[in-house]
Short mmCIF file of C-alpha atoms in Angstrom, two decimals:
data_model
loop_
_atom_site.label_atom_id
_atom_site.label_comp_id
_atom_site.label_asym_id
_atom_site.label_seq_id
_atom_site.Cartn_x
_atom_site.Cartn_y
_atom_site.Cartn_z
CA UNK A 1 -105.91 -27.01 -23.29
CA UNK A 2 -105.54 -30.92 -22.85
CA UNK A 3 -102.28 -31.72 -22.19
CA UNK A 4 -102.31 -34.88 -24.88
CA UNK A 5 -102.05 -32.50 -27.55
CA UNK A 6 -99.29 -31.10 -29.57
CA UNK A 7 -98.93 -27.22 -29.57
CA UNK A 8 -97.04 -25.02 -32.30
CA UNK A 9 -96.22 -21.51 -30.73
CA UNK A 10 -94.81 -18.87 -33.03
CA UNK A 11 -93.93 -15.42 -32.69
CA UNK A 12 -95.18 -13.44 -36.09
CA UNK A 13 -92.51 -10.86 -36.00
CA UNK A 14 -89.49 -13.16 -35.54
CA UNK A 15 -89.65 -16.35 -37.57
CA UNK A 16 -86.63 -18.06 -35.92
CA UNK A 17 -88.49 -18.32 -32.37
CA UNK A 18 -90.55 -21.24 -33.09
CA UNK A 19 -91.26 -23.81 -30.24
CA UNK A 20 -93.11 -27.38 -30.90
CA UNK A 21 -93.94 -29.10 -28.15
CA UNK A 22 -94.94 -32.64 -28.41
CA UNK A 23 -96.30 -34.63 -25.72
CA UNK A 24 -94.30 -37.52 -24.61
CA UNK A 25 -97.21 -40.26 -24.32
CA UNK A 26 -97.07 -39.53 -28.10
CA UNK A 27 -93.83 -40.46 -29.06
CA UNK A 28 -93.50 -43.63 -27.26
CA UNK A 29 -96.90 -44.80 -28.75
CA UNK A 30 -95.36 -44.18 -32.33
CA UNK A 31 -92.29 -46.17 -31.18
CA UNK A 32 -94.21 -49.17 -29.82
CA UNK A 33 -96.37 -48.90 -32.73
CA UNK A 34 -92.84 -49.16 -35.03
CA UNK A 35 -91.96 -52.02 -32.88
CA UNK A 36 -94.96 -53.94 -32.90
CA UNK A 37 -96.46 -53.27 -36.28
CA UNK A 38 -93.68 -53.09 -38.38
CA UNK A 39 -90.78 -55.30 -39.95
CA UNK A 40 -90.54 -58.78 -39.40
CA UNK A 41 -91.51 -58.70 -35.66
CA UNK A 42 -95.31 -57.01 -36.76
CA UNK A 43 -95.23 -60.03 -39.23
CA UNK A 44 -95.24 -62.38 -35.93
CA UNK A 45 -97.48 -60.39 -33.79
CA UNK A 46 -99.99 -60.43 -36.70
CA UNK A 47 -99.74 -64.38 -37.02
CA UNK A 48 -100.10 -64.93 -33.54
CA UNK A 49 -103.04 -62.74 -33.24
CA UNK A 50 -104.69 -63.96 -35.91
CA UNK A 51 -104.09 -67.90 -34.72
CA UNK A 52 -104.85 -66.54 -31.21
CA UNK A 53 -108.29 -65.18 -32.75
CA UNK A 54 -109.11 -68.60 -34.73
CA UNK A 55 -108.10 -70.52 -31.70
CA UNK A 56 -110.78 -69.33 -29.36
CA UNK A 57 -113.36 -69.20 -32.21
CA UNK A 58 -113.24 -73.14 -32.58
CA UNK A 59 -113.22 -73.24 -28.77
CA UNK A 60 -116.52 -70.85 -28.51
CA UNK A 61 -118.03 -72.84 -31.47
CA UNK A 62 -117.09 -76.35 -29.46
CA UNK A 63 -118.64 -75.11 -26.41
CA UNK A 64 -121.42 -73.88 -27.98
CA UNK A 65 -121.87 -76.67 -30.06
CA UNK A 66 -121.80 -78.97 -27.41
CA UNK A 67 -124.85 -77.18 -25.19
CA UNK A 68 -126.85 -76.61 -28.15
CA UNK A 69 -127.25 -80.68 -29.10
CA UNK A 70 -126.79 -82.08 -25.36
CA UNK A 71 -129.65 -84.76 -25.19
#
């Protein structure tokens, strides 16, 4: 059993001795993904990802540009 995954045990005859364990890598990806992703602060990290993505498409298109019609 890996130990990335998150395990239920139960015991059938006695309902109230339940035990979830959840890894802890987990849980502090799904609180920098609420950090990052979310609110106003995932509204920034989207813009400046996407500008960060357009940015170094006009540079790869300039460069390319520029060897493709060199004389």
């Amino acid at each position: 059993m890996e130990s990335g995954e998150a395990t239920v045990q139960y015991n059938r005859w006695n309902e109230d001795n339940i035990n979830m364990n959840v890894a802890a890598s987990q849980t502090s990806l799904n609180g920098i993904y609420n950090k990052l992703c979310t609110g106003q602060l995932g509204v920034v990290v989207r813009v400046a990802g996407s500008l960060a993505v357009m940015a170094s498409m006009y540079i790869l298109g300039y460069v390319t540009g520029y060897y493709v019609h060199k004389c």
